[in-house]
Short mmCIF file of C-alpha atoms in Angstrom, two decimals:
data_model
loop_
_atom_site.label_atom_id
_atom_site.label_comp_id
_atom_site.label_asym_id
_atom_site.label_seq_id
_atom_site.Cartn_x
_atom_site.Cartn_y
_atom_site.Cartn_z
CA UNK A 350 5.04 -21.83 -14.88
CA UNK A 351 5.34 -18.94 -16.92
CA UNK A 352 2.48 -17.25 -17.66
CA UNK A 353 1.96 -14.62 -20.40
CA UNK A 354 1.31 -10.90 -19.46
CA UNK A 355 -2.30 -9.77 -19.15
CA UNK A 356 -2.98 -5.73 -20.38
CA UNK A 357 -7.17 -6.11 -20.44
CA UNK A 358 -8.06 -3.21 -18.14
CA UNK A 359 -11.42 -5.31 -16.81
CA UNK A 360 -8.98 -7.84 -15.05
CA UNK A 361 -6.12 -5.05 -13.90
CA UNK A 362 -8.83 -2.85 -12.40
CA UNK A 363 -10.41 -5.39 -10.48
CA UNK A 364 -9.25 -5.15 -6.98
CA UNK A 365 -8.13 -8.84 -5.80
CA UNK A 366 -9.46 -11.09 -3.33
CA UNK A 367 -7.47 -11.51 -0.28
CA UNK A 368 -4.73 -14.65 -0.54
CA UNK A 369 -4.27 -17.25 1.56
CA UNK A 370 -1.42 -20.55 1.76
CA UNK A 371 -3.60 -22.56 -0.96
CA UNK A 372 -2.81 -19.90 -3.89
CA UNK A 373 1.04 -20.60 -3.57
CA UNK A 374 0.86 -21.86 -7.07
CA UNK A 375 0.13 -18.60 -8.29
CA UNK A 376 3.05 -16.91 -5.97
CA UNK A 377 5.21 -19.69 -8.32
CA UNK A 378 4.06 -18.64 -11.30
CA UNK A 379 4.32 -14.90 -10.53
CA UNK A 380 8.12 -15.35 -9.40
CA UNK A 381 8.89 -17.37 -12.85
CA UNK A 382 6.98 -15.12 -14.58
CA UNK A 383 9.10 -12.19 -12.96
CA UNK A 384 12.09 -13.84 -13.64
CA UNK A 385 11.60 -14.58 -17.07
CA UNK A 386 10.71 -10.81 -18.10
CA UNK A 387 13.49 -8.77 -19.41
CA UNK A 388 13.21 -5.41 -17.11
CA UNK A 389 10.91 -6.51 -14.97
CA UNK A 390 11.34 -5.66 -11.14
CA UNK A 391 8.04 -6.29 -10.05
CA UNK A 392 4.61 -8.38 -10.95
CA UNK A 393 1.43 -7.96 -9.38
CA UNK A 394 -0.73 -11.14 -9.37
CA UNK A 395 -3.32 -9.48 -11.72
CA UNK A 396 -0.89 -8.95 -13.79
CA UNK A 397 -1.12 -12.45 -14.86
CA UNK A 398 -4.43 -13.17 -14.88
CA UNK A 399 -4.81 -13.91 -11.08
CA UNK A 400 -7.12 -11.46 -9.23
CA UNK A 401 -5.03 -12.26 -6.04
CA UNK A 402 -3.37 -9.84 -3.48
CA UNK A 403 -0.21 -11.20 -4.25
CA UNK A 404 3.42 -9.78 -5.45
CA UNK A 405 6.34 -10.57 -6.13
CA UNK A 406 9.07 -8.37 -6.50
CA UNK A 407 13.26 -8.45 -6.94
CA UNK A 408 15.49 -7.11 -4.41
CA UNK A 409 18.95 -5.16 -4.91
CA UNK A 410 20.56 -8.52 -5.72
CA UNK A 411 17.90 -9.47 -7.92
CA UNK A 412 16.27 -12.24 -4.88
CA UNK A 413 12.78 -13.11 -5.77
CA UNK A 414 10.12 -11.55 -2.92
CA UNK A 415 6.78 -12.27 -2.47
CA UNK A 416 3.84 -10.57 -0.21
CA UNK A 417 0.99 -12.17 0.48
CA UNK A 418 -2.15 -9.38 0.84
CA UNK A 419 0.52 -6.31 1.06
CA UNK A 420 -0.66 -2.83 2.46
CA UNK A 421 0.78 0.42 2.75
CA UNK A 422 0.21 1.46 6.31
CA UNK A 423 2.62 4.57 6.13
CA UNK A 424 4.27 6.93 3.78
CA UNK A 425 6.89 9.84 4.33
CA UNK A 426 8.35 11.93 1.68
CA UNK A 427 5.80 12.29 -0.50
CA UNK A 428 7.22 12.76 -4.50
CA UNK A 429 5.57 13.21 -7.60
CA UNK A 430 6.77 10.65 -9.83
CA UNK A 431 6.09 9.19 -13.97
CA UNK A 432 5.52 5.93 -13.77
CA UNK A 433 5.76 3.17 -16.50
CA UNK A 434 4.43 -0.65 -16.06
CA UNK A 435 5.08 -3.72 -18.06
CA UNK A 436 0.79 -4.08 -18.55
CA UNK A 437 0.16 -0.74 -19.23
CA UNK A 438 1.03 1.40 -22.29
CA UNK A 439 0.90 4.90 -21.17
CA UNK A 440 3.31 6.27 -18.53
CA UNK A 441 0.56 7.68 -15.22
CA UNK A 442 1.27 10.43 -13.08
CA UNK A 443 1.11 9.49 -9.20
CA UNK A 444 2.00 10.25 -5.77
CA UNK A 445 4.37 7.62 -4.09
CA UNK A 446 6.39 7.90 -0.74
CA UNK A 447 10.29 7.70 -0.61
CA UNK A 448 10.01 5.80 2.79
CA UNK A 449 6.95 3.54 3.63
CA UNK A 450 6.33 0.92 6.37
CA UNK A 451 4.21 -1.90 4.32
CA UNK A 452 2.52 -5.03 6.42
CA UNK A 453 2.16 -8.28 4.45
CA UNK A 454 2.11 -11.94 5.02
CA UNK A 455 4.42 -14.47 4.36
CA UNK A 456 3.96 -18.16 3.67
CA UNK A 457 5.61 -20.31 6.74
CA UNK A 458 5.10 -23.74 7.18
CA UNK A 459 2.27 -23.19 5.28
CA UNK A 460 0.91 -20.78 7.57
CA UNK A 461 0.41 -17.02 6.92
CA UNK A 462 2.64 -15.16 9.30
CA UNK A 463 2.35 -11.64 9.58
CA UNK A 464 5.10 -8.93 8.56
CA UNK A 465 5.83 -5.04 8.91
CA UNK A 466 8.73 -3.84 7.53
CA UNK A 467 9.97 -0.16 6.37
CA UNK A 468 11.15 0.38 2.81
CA UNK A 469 12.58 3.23 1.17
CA UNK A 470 13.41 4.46 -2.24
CA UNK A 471 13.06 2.20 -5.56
CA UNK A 472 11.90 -0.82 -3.46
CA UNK A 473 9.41 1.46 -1.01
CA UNK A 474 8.24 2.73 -4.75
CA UNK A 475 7.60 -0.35 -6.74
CA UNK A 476 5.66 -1.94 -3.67
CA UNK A 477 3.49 0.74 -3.88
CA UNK A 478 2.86 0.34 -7.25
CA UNK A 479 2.16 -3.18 -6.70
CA UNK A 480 -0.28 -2.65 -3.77
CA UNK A 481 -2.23 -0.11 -6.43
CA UNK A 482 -2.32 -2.75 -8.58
CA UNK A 483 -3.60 -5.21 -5.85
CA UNK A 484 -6.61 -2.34 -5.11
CA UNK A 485 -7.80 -2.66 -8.93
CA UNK A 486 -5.80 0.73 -9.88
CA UNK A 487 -5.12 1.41 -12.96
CA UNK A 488 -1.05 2.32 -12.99
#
């Protein structure tokens, strides 16, 4: 289901309880809620209301993602960067890393399975927006 976008800073800066197989309804509605906003690359699960570690985010081919309780376990190339986001109005100044190995779990056979991977770039920076906005900070 679609859901509409929340901006109320009490909900966004309230870190989220850890997820688990029996929210997948809200992974759903985060991915069609991704989907159906123009620009959007990414959606943390607060961002709809949900105070759930969960995102989803699109890939290079614009494939649906989603992380189950995502965390950045290590950055290189630290940057400076601007940084807009679809439930905030002002642009915030933050550190982000252009590569960064982030573990998560995914869903399988209704099971949580754990996952490392290494990301770099736009994808390595959007997840790490995401996780900040899984810790309850304001981005």
């Amino acid at each position: 289901m679609i859901k509409e976008l929340v901006k109320d800073d009490a909900i966004l800066s309230q870190p989220c309880d850890k997820a688990t197989p029996a929210d997948e309804q809200i992974a759903r509605d985060l991915v069609d809620t991704l989907l159906a906003t123009e620009g959007a690359a990414c959606l943390a699960a607060n961002q709809i209301g949900e105070t759930k570690a969960i995102v989803a985010y699109l890939d290079e081919n614009d494939e649906p993602h989603i992380m189950y309780n995502p965390k950045l376990l290590l950055g290189l190339g630290a940057f400076r960067a601007a940084e807009g986001c679809l439930t905030r109005d002002e642009e915030t100044a933050v550190t982000r890393y252009e590569r960064a190995k982030i573990s998560y779990h995914e869903i399988v056979a209704g099971e949580p399975v754990l996952r490392k991977e290494d990301f770099h770039g736009w994808t390595a920076q959007m997840l790490q927006h995401m996780i900040d906005h899984c810790k309850g900070k304001l981005v």
